Coordinates of C-alpha atoms in Angstrom, one line a residue:
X1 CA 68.9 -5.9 -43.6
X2 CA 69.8 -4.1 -47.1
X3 CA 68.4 -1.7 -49.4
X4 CA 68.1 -2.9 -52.7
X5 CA 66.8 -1.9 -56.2
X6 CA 64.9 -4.6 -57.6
X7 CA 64.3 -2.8 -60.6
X8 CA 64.8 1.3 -61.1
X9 CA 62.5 2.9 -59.1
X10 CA 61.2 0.1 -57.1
X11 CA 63.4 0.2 -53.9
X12 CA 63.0 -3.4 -51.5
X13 CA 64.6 -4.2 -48.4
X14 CA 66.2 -7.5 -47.9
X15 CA 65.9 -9.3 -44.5
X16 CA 68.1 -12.3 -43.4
X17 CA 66.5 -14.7 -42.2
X18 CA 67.6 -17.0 -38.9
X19 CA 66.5 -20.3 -37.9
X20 CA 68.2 -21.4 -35.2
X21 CA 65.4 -21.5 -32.6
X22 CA 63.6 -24.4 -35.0
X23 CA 66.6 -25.5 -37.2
X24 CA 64.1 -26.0 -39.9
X25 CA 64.9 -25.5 -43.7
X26 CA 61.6 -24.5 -45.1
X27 CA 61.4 -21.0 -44.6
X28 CA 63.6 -18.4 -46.3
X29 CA 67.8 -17.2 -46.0
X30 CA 66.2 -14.2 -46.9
X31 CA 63.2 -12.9 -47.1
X32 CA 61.8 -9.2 -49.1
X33 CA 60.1 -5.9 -47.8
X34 CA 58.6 -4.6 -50.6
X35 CA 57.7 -1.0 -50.0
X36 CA 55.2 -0.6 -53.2
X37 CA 52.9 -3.6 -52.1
X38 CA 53.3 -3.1 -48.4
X39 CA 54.2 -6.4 -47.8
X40 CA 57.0 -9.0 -46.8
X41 CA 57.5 -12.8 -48.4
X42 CA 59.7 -15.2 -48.6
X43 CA 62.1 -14.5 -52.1
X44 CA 65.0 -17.2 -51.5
X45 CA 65.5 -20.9 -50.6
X46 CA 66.3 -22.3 -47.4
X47 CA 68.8 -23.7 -46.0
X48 CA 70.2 -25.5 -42.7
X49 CA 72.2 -22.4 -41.0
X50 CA 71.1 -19.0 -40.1
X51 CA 71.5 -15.9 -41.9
X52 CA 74.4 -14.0 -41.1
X53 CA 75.8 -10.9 -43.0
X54 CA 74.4 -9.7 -46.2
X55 CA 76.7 -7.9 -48.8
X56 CA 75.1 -6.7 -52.3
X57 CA 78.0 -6.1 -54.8
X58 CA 78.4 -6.5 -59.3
X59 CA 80.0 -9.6 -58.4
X60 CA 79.7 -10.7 -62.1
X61 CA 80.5 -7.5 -64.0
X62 CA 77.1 -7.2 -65.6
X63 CA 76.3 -4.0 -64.2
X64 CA 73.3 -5.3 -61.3
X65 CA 73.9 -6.4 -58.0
X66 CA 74.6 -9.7 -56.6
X67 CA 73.8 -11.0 -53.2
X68 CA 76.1 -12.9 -51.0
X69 CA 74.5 -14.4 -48.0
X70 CA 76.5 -15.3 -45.2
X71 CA 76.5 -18.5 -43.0
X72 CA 76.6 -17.5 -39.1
X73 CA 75.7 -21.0 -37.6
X74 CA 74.4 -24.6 -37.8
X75 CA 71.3 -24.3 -35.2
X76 CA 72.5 -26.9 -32.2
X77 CA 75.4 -27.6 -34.3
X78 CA 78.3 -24.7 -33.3
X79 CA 81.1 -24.4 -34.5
X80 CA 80.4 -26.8 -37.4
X81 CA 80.9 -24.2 -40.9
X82 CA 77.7 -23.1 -42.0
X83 CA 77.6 -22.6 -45.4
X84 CA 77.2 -19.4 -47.4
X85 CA 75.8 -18.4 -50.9
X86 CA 75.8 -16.3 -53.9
X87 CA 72.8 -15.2 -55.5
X88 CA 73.1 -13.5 -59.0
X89 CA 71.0 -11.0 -60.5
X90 CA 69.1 -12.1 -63.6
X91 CA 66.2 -9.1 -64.3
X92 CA 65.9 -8.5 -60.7
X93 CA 65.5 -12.4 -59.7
X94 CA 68.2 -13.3 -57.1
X95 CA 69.4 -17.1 -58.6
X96 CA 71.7 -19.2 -56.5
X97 CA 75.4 -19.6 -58.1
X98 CA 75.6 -22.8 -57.3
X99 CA 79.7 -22.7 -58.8
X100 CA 80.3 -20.2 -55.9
X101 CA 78.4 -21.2 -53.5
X102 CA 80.0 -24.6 -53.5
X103 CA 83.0 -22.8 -52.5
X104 CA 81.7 -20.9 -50.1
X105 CA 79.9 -24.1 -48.7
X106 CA 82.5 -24.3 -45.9
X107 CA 83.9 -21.4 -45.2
X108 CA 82.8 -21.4 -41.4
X109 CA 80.8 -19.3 -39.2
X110 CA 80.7 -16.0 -41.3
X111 CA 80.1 -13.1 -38.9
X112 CA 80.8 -10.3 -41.0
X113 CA 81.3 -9.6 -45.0
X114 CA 82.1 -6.7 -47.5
X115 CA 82.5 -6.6 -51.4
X116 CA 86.3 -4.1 -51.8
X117 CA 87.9 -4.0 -54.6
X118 CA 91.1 -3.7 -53.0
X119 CA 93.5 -4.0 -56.1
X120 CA 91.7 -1.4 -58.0
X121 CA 91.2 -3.1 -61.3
X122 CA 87.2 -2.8 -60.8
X123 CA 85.7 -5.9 -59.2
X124 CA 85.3 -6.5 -56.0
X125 CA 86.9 -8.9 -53.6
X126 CA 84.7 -10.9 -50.8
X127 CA 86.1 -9.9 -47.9
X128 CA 84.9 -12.5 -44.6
X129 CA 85.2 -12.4 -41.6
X130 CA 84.9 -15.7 -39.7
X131 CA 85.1 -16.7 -36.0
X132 CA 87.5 -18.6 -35.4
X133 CA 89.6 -18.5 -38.5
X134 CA 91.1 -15.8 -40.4
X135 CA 90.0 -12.4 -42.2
X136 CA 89.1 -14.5 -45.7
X137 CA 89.2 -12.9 -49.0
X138 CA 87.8 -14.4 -52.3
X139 CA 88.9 -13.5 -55.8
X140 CA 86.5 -13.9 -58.9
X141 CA 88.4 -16.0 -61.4
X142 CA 85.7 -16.9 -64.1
X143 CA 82.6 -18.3 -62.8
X144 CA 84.2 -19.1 -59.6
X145 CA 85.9 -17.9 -56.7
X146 CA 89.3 -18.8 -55.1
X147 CA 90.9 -17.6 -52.1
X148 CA 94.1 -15.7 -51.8
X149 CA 93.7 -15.1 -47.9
X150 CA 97.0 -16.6 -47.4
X151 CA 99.1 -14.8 -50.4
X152 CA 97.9 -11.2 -48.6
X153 CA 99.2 -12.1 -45.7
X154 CA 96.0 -12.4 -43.8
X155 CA 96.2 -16.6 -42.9
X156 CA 98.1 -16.2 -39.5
X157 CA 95.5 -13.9 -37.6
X158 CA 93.4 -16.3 -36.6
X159 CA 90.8 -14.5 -34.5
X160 CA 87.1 -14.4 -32.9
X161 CA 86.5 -12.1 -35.8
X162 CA 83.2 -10.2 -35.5
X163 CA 83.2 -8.0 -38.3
X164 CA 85.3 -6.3 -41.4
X165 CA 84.8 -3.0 -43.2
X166 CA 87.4 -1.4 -45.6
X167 CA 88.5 2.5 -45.8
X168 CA 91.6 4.4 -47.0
X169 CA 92.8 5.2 -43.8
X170 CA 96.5 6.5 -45.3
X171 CA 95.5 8.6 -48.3
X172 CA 96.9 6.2 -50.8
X173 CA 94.1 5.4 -52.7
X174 CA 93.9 1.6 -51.9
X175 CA 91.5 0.2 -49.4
X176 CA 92.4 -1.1 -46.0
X177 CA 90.3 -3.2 -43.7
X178 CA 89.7 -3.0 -40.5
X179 CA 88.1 -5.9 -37.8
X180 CA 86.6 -5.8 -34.8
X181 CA 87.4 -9.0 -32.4
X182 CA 87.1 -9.8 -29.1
X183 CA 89.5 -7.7 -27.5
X184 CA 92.1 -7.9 -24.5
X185 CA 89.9 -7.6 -21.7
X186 CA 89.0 -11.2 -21.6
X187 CA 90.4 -14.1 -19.4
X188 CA 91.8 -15.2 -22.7
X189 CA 94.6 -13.1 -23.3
X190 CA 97.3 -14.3 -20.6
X191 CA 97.1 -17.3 -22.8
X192 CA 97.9 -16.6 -26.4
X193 CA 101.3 -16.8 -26.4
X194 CA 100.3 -19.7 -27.9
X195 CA 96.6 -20.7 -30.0
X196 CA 93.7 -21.5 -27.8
X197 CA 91.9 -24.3 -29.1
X198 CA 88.1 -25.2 -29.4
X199 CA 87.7 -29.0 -30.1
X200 CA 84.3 -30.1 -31.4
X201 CA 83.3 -33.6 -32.6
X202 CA 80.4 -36.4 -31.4
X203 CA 82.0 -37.8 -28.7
X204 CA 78.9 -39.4 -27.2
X205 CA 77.7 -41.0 -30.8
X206 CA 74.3 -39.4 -30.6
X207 CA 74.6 -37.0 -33.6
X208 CA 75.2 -34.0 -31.5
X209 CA 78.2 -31.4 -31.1
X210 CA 80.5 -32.0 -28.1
X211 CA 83.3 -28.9 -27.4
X212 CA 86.0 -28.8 -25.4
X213 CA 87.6 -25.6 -24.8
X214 CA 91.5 -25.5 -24.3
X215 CA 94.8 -23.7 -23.9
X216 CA 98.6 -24.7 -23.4
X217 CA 99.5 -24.4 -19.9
X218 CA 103.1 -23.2 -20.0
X219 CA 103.7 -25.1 -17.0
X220 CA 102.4 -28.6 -17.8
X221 CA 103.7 -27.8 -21.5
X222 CA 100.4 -29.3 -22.8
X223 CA 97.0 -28.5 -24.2
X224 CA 94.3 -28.4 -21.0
X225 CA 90.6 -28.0 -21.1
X226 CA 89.3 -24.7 -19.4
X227 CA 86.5 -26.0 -17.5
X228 CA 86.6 -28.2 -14.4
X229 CA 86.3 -32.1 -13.6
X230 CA 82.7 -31.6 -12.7
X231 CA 81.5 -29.5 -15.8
X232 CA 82.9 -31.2 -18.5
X233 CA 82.5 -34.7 -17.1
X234 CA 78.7 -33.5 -17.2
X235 CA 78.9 -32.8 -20.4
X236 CA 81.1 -36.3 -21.5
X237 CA 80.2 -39.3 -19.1
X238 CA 83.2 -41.0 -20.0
X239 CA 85.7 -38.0 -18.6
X240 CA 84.3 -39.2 -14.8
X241 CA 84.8 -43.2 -15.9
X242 CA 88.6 -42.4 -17.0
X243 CA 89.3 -39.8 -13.9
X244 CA 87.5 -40.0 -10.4
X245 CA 89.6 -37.4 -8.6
X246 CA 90.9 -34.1 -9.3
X247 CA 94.4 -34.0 -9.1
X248 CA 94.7 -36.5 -11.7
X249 CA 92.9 -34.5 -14.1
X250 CA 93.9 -31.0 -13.4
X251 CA 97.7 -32.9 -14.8
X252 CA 96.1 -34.3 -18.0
X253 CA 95.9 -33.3 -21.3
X254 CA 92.6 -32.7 -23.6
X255 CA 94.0 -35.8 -25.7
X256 CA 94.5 -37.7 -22.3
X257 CA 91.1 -36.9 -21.0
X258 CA 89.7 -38.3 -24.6
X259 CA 91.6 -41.0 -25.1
X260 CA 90.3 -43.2 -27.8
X261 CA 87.9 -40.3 -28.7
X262 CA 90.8 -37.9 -29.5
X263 CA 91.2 -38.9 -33.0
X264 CA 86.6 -37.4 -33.4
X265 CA 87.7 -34.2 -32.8
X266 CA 88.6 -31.5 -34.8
X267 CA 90.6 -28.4 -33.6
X268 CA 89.4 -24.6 -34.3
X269 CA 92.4 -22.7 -33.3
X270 CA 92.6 -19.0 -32.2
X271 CA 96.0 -16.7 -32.2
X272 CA 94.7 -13.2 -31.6
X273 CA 92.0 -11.4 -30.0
X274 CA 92.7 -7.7 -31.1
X275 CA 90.6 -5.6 -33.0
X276 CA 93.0 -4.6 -35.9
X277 CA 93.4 -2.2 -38.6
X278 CA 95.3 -4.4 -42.2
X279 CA 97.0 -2.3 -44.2
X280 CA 96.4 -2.7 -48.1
X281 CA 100.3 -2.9 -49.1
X282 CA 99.2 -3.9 -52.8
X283 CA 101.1 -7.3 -52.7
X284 CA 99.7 -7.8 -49.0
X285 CA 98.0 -6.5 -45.9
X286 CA 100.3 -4.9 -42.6
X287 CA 98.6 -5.4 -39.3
X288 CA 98.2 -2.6 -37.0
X289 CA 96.8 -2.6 -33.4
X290 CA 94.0 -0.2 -32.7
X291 CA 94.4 2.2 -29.7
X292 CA 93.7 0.5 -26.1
X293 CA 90.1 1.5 -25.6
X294 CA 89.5 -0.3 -28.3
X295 CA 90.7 -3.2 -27.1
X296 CA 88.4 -3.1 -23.6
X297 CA 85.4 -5.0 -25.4
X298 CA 84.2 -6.8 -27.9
X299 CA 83.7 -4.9 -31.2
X300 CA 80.8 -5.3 -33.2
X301 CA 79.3 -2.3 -35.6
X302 CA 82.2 -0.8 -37.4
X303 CA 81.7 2.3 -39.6
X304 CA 84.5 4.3 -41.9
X305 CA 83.7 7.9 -42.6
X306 CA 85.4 11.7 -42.0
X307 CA 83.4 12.5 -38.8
X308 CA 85.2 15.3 -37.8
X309 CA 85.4 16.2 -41.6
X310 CA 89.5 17.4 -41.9
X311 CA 89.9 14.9 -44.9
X312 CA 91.1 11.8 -43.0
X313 CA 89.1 9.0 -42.9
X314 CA 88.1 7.6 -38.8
X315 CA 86.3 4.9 -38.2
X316 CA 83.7 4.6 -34.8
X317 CA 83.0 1.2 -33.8
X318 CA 80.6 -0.3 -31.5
X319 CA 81.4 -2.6 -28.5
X320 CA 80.0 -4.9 -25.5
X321 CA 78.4 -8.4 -24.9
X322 CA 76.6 -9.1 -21.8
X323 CA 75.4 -12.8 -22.8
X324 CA 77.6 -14.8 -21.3
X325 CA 78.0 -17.7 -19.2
X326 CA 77.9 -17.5 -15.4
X327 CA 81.6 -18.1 -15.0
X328 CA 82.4 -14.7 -16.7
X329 CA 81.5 -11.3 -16.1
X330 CA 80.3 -9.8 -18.8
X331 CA 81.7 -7.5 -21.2
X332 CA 80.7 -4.2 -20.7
X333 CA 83.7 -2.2 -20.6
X334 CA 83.2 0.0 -23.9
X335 CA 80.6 2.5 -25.0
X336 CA 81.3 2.8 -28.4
X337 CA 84.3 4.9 -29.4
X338 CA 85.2 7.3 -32.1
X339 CA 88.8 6.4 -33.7
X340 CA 89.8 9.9 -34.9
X341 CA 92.5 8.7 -38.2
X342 CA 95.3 10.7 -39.0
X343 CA 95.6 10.6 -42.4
X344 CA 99.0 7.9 -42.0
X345 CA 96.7 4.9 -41.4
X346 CA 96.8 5.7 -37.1
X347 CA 93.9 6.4 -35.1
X348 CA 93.4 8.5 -31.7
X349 CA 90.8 7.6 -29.1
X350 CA 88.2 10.7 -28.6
X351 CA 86.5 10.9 -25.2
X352 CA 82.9 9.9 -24.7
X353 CA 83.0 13.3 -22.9
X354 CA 84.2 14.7 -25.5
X355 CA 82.6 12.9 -29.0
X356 CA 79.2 12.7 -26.8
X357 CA 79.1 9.2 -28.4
X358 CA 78.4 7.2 -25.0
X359 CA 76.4 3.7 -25.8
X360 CA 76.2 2.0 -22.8
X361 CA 74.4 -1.1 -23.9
X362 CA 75.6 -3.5 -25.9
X363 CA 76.1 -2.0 -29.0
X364 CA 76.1 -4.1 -32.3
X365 CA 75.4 -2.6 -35.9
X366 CA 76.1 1.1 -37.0
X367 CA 75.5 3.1 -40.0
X368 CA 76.6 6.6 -41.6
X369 CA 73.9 8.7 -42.8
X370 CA 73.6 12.8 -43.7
X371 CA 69.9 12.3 -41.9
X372 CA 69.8 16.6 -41.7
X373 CA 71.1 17.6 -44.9
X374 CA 73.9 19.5 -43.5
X375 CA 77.3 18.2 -45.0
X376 CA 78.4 16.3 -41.9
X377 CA 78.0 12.7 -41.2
X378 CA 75.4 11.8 -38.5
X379 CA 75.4 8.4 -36.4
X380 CA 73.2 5.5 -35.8
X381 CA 74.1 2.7 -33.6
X382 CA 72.3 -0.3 -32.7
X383 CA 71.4 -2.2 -30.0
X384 CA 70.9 -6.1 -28.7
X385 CA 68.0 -5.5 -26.7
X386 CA 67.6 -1.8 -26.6
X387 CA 66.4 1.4 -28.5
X388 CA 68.7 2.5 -32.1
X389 CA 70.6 5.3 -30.7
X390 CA 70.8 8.2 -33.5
X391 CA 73.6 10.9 -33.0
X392 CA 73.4 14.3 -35.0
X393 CA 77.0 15.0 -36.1
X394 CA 77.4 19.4 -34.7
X395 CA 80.8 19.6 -34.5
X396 CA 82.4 18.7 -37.6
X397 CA 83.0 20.6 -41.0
X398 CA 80.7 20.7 -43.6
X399 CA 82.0 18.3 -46.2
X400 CA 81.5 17.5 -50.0
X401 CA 77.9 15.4 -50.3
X402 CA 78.4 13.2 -53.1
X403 CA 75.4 11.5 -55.2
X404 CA 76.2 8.8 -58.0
X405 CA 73.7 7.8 -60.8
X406 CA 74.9 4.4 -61.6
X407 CA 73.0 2.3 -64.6
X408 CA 69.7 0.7 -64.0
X409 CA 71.3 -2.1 -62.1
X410 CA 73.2 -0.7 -59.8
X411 CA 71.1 3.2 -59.6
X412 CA 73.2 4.8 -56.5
X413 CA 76.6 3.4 -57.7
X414 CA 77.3 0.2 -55.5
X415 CA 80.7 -0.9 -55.5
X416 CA 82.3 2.8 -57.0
X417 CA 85.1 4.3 -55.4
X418 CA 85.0 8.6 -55.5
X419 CA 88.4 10.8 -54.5
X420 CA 88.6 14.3 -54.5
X421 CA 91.9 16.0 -55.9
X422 CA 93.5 18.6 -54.6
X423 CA 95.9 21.3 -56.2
X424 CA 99.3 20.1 -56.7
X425 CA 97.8 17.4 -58.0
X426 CA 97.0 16.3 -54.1
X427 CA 94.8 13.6 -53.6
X428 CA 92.3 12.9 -50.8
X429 CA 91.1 9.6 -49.1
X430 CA 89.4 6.8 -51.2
X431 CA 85.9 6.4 -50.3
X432 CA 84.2 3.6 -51.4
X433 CA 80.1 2.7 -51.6
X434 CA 79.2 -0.1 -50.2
X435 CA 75.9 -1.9 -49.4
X436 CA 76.6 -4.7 -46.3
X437 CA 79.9 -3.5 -44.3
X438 CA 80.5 -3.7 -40.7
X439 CA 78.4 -5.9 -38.4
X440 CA 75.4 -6.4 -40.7
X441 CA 74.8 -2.8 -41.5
X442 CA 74.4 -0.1 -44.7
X443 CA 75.6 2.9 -44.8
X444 CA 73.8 6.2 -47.0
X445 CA 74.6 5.8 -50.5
X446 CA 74.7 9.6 -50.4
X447 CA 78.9 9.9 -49.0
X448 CA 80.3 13.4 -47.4
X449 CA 83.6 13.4 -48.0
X450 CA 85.9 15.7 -46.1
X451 CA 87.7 18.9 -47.0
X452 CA 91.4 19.0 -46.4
X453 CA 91.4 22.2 -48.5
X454 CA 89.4 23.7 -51.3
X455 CA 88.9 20.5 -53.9
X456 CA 89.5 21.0 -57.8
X457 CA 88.2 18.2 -59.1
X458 CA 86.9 14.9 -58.0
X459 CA 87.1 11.2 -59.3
X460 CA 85.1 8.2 -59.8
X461 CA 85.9 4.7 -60.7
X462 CA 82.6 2.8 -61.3
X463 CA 82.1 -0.9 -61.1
X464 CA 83.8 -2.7 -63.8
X465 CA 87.1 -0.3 -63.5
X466 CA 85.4 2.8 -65.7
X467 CA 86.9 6.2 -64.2
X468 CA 85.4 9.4 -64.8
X469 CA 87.7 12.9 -63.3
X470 CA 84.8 15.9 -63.5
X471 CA 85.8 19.6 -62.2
X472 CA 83.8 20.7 -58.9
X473 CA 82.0 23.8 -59.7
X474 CA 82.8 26.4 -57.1
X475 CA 80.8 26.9 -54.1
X476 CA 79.2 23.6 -54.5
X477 CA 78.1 21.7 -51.2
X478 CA 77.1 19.1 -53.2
X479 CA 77.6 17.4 -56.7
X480 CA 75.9 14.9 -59.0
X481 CA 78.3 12.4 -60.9
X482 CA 77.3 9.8 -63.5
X483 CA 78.5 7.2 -64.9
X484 CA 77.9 9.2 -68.5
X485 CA 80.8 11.4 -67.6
X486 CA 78.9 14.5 -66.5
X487 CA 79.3 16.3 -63.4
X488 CA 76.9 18.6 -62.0
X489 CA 76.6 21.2 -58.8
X490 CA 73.6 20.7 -56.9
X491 CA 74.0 22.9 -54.1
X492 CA 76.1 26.4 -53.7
X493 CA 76.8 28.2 -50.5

């Protein structure tokens, strides 16, 4: 769910849709709460997969905001690619791009999705993540897009990836990503020393999606199936024709099992399970490993902001999944965890005990917001099944709060990046607006930015690549930038 401006002054919340319980394709990918007539319709067309992530950026350059609409899944039909779309802005009507949305027709199951303009020439670049695949990133090269996932670097981490959101976690004025996955603490791990692989095809030739999970057994040298003689024969009849005892199986391969059927399937592959922080190197990303305890569960919400407010950016991100099969225990090992950065692009764990962030359930989207008005950045976290936790931030510094006036199109500044500067000529983090980050969540459009000193002068470069360097009048708590070039103080101490 997004804020959105449909025209100035007339604020609307946009509401993916999902259908997997019917798999019908008559109602809406996403559908509009308009505040003014109290109400909620359907404002786009259907389609055959569920609404995943939504992610509002100037994806054009025209100076509104464009809608891209995520595919999460194929109702009956996982892990076929559900396709995604663009929707551009004309007056405030949201009208499919059919050019980019062919490209984005199979991109795969999109489980999490940012606009970042991570080369700093003004546009933004879709940032994807898929499960099952890599962390994709699409370029805007006229009226299309093309993907240069492979030339950054980002092609070999092929992950469970369950969201992306992108910060300056070293100061140096581009944007990193970071990406929460499934962690370590799975029965998983031992065996990525080489890919796991999820096979899906119609074995049966009844229309439907068979899988097969597998793994290379190091001592068989070949690629096995994880589950047993009796569950996956259930699943495909001819498995019990072709092997009528166990020993026999438990020695054959997944293309052995299948036989003739072998040549159906298609292979999903999966190298690494970490949550990971990518490095923005200019010419290509640098993988890092988040700390341990991040690793315990699977991540979900992901958030980037100066919670403790010394000038570095941290990033919190929520974790756990409890629906699983009866085979596995459940992941419950995290509850949620505050990534303190140190300005270098590394992060230190802060104790539950000690953050007083403790969310026990299984936690899934978060968002940033100054709810009190105080200069700090307060907390709310989601839930699958249970009550929006919100967390008032008391213990950090009081920071910079930062409000843009973009044109009509774009009012609070989508898409702009602000920095403070220092003396020296000292720069801060990069902070960048966006409106869909994380695991399906918005952020304030009202940043705090932290202190790491007393600032001189702060920086904007607006969608489109415009920059605008204003002086920060002294005492101000809080300052007013638009894309006019005039810079005001709104609050003194």
């Amino acid at each position: 769910m997004l804020g959105w401006h449909r025209e100035p002054g007339q604020p609307v919340l946009l509401i993916g849709s999902a259908n997997y319980e019917d798999g019908l394709t008559n109602g809406s990918v996403v559908r509009v709460g308009d505040w003014a007539a109290r109400a909620i319709h359907d404002a786009l067309p259907g389609q055959r997969g569920s609404t995943g992530p939504l992610a509002l950026a100037d994806a054009d350059g025209d100076g509104d905001l464009d809608l891209f609409v995520g595919g999460r899944v194929i109702p009956g039909r996982y892990p076929e690619p559900a396709a995604s779309l663009l929707f551009r802005n004309e007056g405030g009507d949201l009208r499919l791009d059919l050019a980019a949305s062919q490209t984005f027709a199979a991109v795969g199951l999109v489980s999490g999705a940012v606009w970042s303009d991570l080369d700093g020439d003004g546009r933004p670049e879709l940032v994807m993540a898929c499960e099952g695949g890599p962390i994709r990133v699409y370029r805007r090269a006229g009226a299309r897009f093309s993907e240069i996932t492979e030339p950054l670097g980002l092609g070999k981490y092929l992950g469970w990836w369950n969201s992306v959101n992108a910060g300056d976690f070293d100061g140096d004025g581009r944007l990193d990503l970071v990406a929460g996955n499934w962690g370590r603490n799975t029965r998983y791990q031992s065996f990525l020393a080489q890919p796991l692989h999820l096979y899906y095809g119609d074995l049966n030739g009844v229309g439907a999606v068979d899988l097969v999970e597998a793994y290379v057994d190091p001592d068989l040298n070949k690629i096995v199936p994880w589950r047993d003689w009796e569950t996956l024969s259930q699943a495909i009849p001819s498995v019990k024709e072709r092997y009528q005892d166990f020993t026999t199986f438990g020695t054959a391969s997944v293309s052995e099992i299948l036989g003739d059927q072998w040549a159906q399937m298609k292979d999903l592959l999966v190298n690494t399970l970490d949550t990971l922080v990518f490095m923005n190197r200019g010419d290509h990303f640098e993988a890092r490993v988040l700390p341990m305890e991040a690793q315990w569960s699977p991540v979900f919400g992901i958030v980037v902001g100066d919670l403790d407010g010394d000038g570095y950016e941290d990033v919190f991100v929520s974790q756990n999944l409890f629906g699983v099969s009866a085979d596995t225990s459940r992941h419950d090992a995290g509850r949620g965890l505050w990534l303190k950065g140190n300005g270098r692009g590394g992060f230190i764990t802060v104790p539950g005990q000690e953050s007083g962030l403790k969310v026990y359930g299984e936690g899934r989207g978060a968002a940033l917001c100054d709810y009190d008005h105080d200069g700090r950045m307060d907390l709310a976290v989601g839930q699958s099944g249970n009550a929006t936790k919100l967390y008032r931030n008391v213990g950090g510094k009081v920071g910079l709060r930062v409000r843009l006036k973009g044109p009509p199109g774009n009012p609070d500044g989508v898409g702009a990046v602000v920095r403070l500067q220092y003396g020296n000529g000292r720069w801060g983090p990069a902070r960048e607006l966006h409106a869909g980050a994380g695991y399906w969540s918005q952020d304030s459009a009202v940043p705090i930015l932290g202190l790491a000193g007393e600032p001189e002068a702060i920086q904007v470069r607006w969608p489109g690549g415009k920059t605008t360097t204003g002086p920060i009048p002294t005492g101000a708590k809080e300052v007013l930038a638009t894309s006019e070039d005039t810079m005001t103080g709104l609050r003194q101490d």
